[in-house]
Amino acid sequence: MAYQKNKVVVQSRDKATTQVLANFDFNTLQITRTKNEAYQLDLTAYDDGSVAFNLLTIENLIIFDGQTYVIKQATDDNTGGIHSVAITAMHIFYQLNQLYQYNVKTGDNSFTLQQALKYLFAGVAGGYAYRIHGTFNGSKTLTDFGNTPIVEGLSTLKSTFGIYAIVPDGLTIHLYDEKSYVTDTNKVFRYLYDTAQVQLQFDSSTMVNAVQAVSTAEKPAFKPFTVKNDASIAKWGLKQGARVESDTITDTNAMKTLASQSFVLEPTISLTVTTAVNEAVTIGEKWTVQIPAQQITTKVEVISVVDFPLSPTTPQQVTLNNTRVNFLDIQKAQLNQLKQAQTNAKNSAVGNMWTVGEV
């Protein structure tokens, strides 16, 4: 059944009853999408005695803009004579958190991505499908693959095959490599021109620049040794991570390569932008962020969007990626600002040297 784009439809879990929701606060209808993490709908509705309002209970469905969501949280509130319900509904993709592939392919087995997906989804209820976009060459070894919630199994395949983005659309799960997913818009978020607010959040808590490498074979192939990045240690200090183990690698250079994959050599940076009203932004796009007063210019990928589709006066909240390139761009601008501030302070001190004291 097709529904109008801006209509919010509530449906019973068994799909026997379907109603359009009329009495809700348009400003609270919020769609949150974060790459590989979240896809949810939130809203607050008011008791008008309708069937639609009374369908706002957990595990019933919300249909909006071509997507289906399952109500997972409902807060029933009575305040000042007003009865309302605030709901959080997760995209139907996340029902796969509670659907299992119980079969297990024991031991080490070689899979292509297509073969692994076919095994993971075999016999799974709900009518889900998948599509691969891009190139994922070769086979990978999966150990004891199976006996897993489908979403967790997808997470395993993401890390094993280097899947860049997993994007649900209805009951179809789309799996992308980076080239197929990211779109360069050549557009700009320019602070005080296109956007009223840009926040930069820095975090060094996840940094790792030294780990211990350990052979866990029955007869260890080498003694434990430390793999480190001297440049990062000199710049930021020692940041040790969990030891990296292998029961198959016998070459120390190969082990160094494996261990270094766990490094996070720079602090992460997250940019949050409040967009201009009616500016359409979607995850997977690349935009340039400029803060002219701080001489910051860096190109970033949109990884999360909080949208208010029925509130034309509420701008989107956009979060952009944190890569080493972005951090270095911004660090360079900050160092230039520091140098300029030091120069200004020095010049100010020289200019005032004869004005202090009494004659």
XYZ file of C-alpha atoms in Angstrom:
359
model
C 0.000 0.000 0.000
C 1.317 3.475 -0.902
C 1.115 6.367 1.527
C 1.504 10.109 1.025
C 5.037 11.348 1.578
C 4.281 13.565 4.593
C 1.772 11.278 6.297
C 2.696 9.381 9.445
C 0.978 5.997 9.421
C 0.619 3.697 12.427
C 0.102 -0.014 11.902
C -0.518 -2.880 14.290
C 2.199 -5.510 14.501
C -0.009 -8.055 12.706
C -0.774 -5.383 10.043
C -4.500 -5.897 10.548
C -5.100 -2.231 11.487
C -3.601 0.769 9.707
C -4.334 4.410 10.571
C -2.982 7.856 9.719
C -1.715 9.694 12.831
C -3.185 13.205 12.909
C -2.653 14.725 16.355
C 1.094 14.974 16.914
C 3.656 17.734 17.267
C 5.219 18.171 13.822
C 8.289 19.743 15.418
C 9.044 16.512 17.321
C 9.111 14.261 14.272
C 12.815 13.511 14.058
C 14.691 11.120 11.784
C 18.217 10.194 12.919
C 20.557 8.379 10.552
C 24.168 7.543 11.414
C 26.345 5.497 9.095
C 26.612 1.885 10.278
C 25.104 2.785 13.662
C 21.549 4.136 13.793
C 18.347 4.713 11.838
C 15.411 5.768 13.978
C 12.270 7.910 14.165
C 11.088 9.896 17.214
C 7.866 11.829 17.739
C 5.373 12.955 20.402
C 1.627 12.521 19.864
C -1.396 13.729 21.855
C -4.442 11.756 22.927
C -7.359 12.569 20.646
C -9.140 9.296 21.320
C -8.246 8.030 17.868
C -7.338 4.503 16.895
C -4.028 5.830 15.568
C -3.030 7.291 18.945
C -3.935 4.073 20.739
C -1.780 2.095 18.315
C 1.333 3.894 19.583
C 2.582 0.966 21.633
C 5.790 -1.036 21.503
C 6.321 -3.423 18.574
C 3.669 -1.715 16.446
C 4.851 -0.070 13.235
C 5.368 3.485 12.007
C 5.448 4.083 8.239
C 6.877 7.387 7.015
C 8.420 8.512 3.742
C 8.605 5.002 2.339
C 10.346 3.449 5.358
C 9.001 1.242 8.137
C 10.008 1.576 11.781
C 9.225 -0.605 14.798
C 8.271 1.159 18.036
C 10.818 0.109 20.657
C 10.244 2.716 23.375
C 7.032 4.473 24.370
C 6.730 6.977 27.214
C 3.111 7.505 28.296
C 2.870 10.919 29.972
C 0.075 12.665 31.869
C 0.928 16.264 32.774
C -1.380 19.185 33.448
C -4.397 17.390 32.086
C -2.646 16.522 28.827
C -2.072 12.910 27.844
C 0.759 12.307 25.386
C 2.995 9.498 24.186
C 6.605 9.960 23.084
C 7.907 7.106 20.960
C 11.236 5.968 19.581
C 10.988 3.606 16.634
C 13.928 1.781 15.059
C 14.144 1.078 11.342
C 12.839 -2.383 10.512
C 16.414 -3.385 9.606
C 17.181 -3.574 13.336
C 14.696 -6.411 13.785
C 17.677 -8.413 12.554
C 19.147 -7.895 16.046
C 16.584 -10.438 17.212
C 16.760 -12.820 14.277
C 19.473 -15.485 14.418
C 21.450 -17.659 12.088
C 21.761 -20.692 14.354
C 23.794 -22.793 11.937
C 27.575 -22.712 12.337
C 30.286 -23.345 9.775
C 32.840 -24.756 12.217
C 36.561 -24.221 11.919
C 38.337 -21.950 9.458
C 36.454 -21.627 6.178
C 37.012 -19.526 3.072
C 34.119 -17.317 1.906
C 33.577 -14.660 -0.716
C 31.315 -11.855 0.509
C 28.463 -13.205 -1.603
C 28.911 -16.711 -0.156
C 29.085 -15.390 3.425
C 25.903 -13.348 2.994
C 24.077 -16.303 1.473
C 25.072 -18.458 4.449
C 24.192 -15.764 6.997
C 20.699 -15.118 5.597
C 19.782 -18.733 4.790
C 16.410 -19.546 6.359
C 16.092 -16.161 8.112
C 12.491 -15.003 8.553
C 11.081 -11.618 7.574
C 11.704 -11.417 3.844
C 15.024 -9.583 4.076
C 17.309 -9.291 1.058
C 20.756 -7.845 0.372
C 22.625 -6.162 -2.487
C 26.353 -5.626 -2.939
C 27.584 -2.365 -4.471
C 31.204 -2.072 -5.574
C 34.103 -4.483 -5.632
C 35.049 -6.897 -2.873
C 37.696 -9.099 -4.400
C 38.826 -12.476 -3.172
C 37.918 -14.753 -0.320
C 38.431 -14.317 3.403
C 38.732 -16.827 6.211
C 35.927 -16.872 8.766
C 36.238 -18.974 11.900
C 33.161 -20.730 13.341
C 30.916 -18.412 11.332
C 27.288 -18.519 12.463
C 25.271 -18.872 15.679
C 24.851 -15.114 15.631
C 22.232 -12.381 15.412
C 22.132 -11.254 11.774
C 23.243 -7.689 12.598
C 26.247 -9.032 14.510
C 27.052 -11.314 11.596
C 26.933 -8.312 9.258
C 29.315 -6.500 11.596
C 31.745 -9.421 11.328
C 31.553 -9.292 7.532
C 32.021 -5.506 7.580
C 35.337 -5.773 9.404
C 36.491 -8.879 7.517
C 35.737 -7.696 3.986
C 36.223 -3.963 4.521
C 32.601 -3.015 3.835
C 32.461 0.772 4.014
C 28.748 1.292 4.610
C 25.719 -0.873 5.362
C 22.545 0.980 4.386
C 19.023 -0.383 4.960
C 16.215 0.563 2.581
C 13.006 -1.173 3.500
C 13.785 -4.875 3.798
C 16.842 -4.644 1.536
C 20.307 -4.251 3.047
C 22.772 -2.485 0.744
C 26.495 -3.090 1.262
C 28.902 -0.562 -0.277
C 32.590 -0.118 -0.844
C 33.823 3.459 -0.321
C 33.916 4.385 -4.007
C 30.309 3.330 -4.516
C 29.039 5.039 -1.384
C 30.688 8.452 -1.041
C 29.514 11.329 -3.247
C 31.514 14.559 -3.563
C 28.998 17.412 -3.675
C 31.559 20.224 -4.129
C 29.349 22.164 -1.705
C 30.477 24.199 1.300
C 29.341 24.700 4.886
C 30.656 28.208 5.543
C 30.308 29.388 9.129
C 28.113 32.503 9.458
C 27.160 32.219 5.778
C 25.614 28.777 5.185
C 25.491 27.661 8.807
C 24.954 29.363 12.133
C 26.954 26.918 14.232
C 29.987 24.672 13.798
C 31.294 22.642 16.741
C 34.649 20.857 16.742
C 35.059 18.114 19.327
C 38.509 16.648 19.927
C 39.114 13.326 21.660
C 42.444 11.655 22.446
C 41.024 8.875 24.626
C 41.060 6.270 21.835
C 44.657 6.892 20.728
C 46.980 3.884 20.413
C 50.613 4.109 19.296
C 52.180 1.046 20.930
C 51.017 -2.560 21.365
C 52.554 -5.866 22.329
C 52.674 -8.554 19.624
C 52.301 -12.124 20.853
C 52.432 -15.516 19.153
C 49.790 -17.797 20.668
C 50.669 -20.886 18.615
C 51.137 -24.136 20.525
C 54.859 -23.576 19.984
C 55.280 -19.762 19.869
C 56.917 -18.572 16.655
C 58.605 -15.619 18.371
C 58.956 -13.996 21.761
C 56.516 -11.171 22.621
C 57.741 -7.820 21.329
C 56.472 -4.243 21.203
C 55.329 -2.565 17.999
C 55.242 1.217 18.238
C 55.039 4.395 16.192
C 57.883 6.641 17.299
C 56.565 9.775 15.579
C 53.208 9.578 17.355
C 54.879 8.819 20.712
C 57.177 11.832 20.328
C 54.216 14.057 19.514
C 51.564 12.781 21.923
C 53.283 10.538 24.456
C 52.981 6.795 24.928
C 49.452 5.442 24.322
C 49.421 1.677 24.764
C 46.666 -0.570 23.463
C 45.620 -4.172 23.991
C 48.110 -6.786 22.885
C 47.680 -8.264 19.402
C 47.748 -12.056 19.177
C 48.058 -14.588 16.353
C 48.340 -18.357 16.347
C 49.126 -18.533 12.625
C 51.633 -15.754 11.846
C 55.268 -16.845 12.095
C 57.021 -13.864 10.484
C 57.737 -10.892 12.756
C 57.348 -8.355 9.920
C 53.903 -9.740 9.115
C 53.087 -9.520 12.818
C 54.226 -5.889 12.905
C 51.880 -5.151 10.012
C 48.977 -6.810 11.811
C 49.720 -5.043 15.106
C 50.012 -1.611 13.501
C 46.467 -1.950 12.147
C 45.216 -1.300 15.677
C 46.988 2.084 15.883
C 45.063 5.341 16.228
C 47.936 7.780 15.846
C 46.104 11.112 16.076
C 43.238 12.386 18.221
C 39.857 12.077 16.561
C 37.806 15.097 15.622
C 34.070 15.333 15.136
C 32.469 18.318 13.423
C 28.802 19.104 14.065
C 27.083 21.623 11.805
C 23.676 23.295 12.072
C 22.666 23.728 8.453
C 20.833 26.545 6.767
C 17.072 26.010 6.735
C 15.857 23.789 3.853
C 19.396 22.738 2.908
C 19.127 19.041 2.044
C 22.060 16.962 3.311
C 22.341 13.175 3.294
C 24.865 10.765 4.775
C 27.586 9.673 2.392
C 28.023 13.131 0.878
C 31.309 15.027 1.048
C 31.172 18.713 1.942
C 33.840 21.317 2.623
C 33.670 23.018 6.018
C 35.084 26.537 6.298
C 35.523 28.706 9.387
C 37.097 31.825 7.836
C 38.026 33.584 11.093
C 40.085 30.540 12.164
C 41.455 29.853 8.666
C 39.966 26.340 8.772
C 39.100 24.596 5.511
C 38.696 20.823 5.363
C 36.672 18.379 3.257
C 34.598 15.931 5.269
C 32.056 13.163 4.819
C 28.567 13.389 6.316
C 28.197 10.415 8.668
C 25.089 11.418 10.628
C 22.014 13.558 9.976
C 19.244 14.486 12.405
C 16.341 15.732 10.283
C 13.005 17.339 11.173
C 11.102 16.712 7.932
C 7.782 18.292 8.982
C 9.300 21.352 10.684
C 10.470 23.749 7.943
C 12.007 26.145 10.473
C 14.153 23.536 12.231
C 17.526 23.024 10.511
C 19.276 19.693 10.175
C 21.997 18.693 12.598
C 24.890 17.237 10.612
C 27.893 15.328 11.979
C 30.934 14.927 9.763
C 33.680 12.332 9.837
C 36.891 12.347 11.838
C 39.897 11.370 9.758
C 43.589 12.037 10.228
C 43.524 14.445 7.257
C 40.791 16.556 8.859
C 42.647 16.657 12.167
C 45.862 17.786 10.485
C 44.007 20.483 8.513
C 42.512 21.900 11.690
C 45.671 21.480 13.761
C 47.606 23.457 11.127
C 45.051 26.273 11.326
C 45.200 26.234 15.139
C 49.017 26.419 15.116
C 48.824 29.411 12.780
C 46.391 31.060 15.194
C 48.725 30.345 18.116
C 51.676 31.897 16.286
C 49.583 34.945 15.413
C 48.425 35.290 19.030
C 52.031 35.050 20.254
C 53.102 37.691 17.728
C 50.242 39.970 18.768
C 51.125 39.529 22.443
C 54.775 40.307 21.755
C 53.945 43.418 19.725
C 51.500 44.574 22.396
C 54.175 44.215 25.092
C 56.688 46.229 23.023
C 54.126 48.903 22.287
C 53.275 49.305 25.978
C 56.805 49.172 27.435
C 57.005 52.984 28.021
C 53.495 53.417 29.400
C 53.890 51.484 32.636
C 54.920 53.334 35.815
C 55.131 56.963 36.870
C 57.056 60.011 35.651
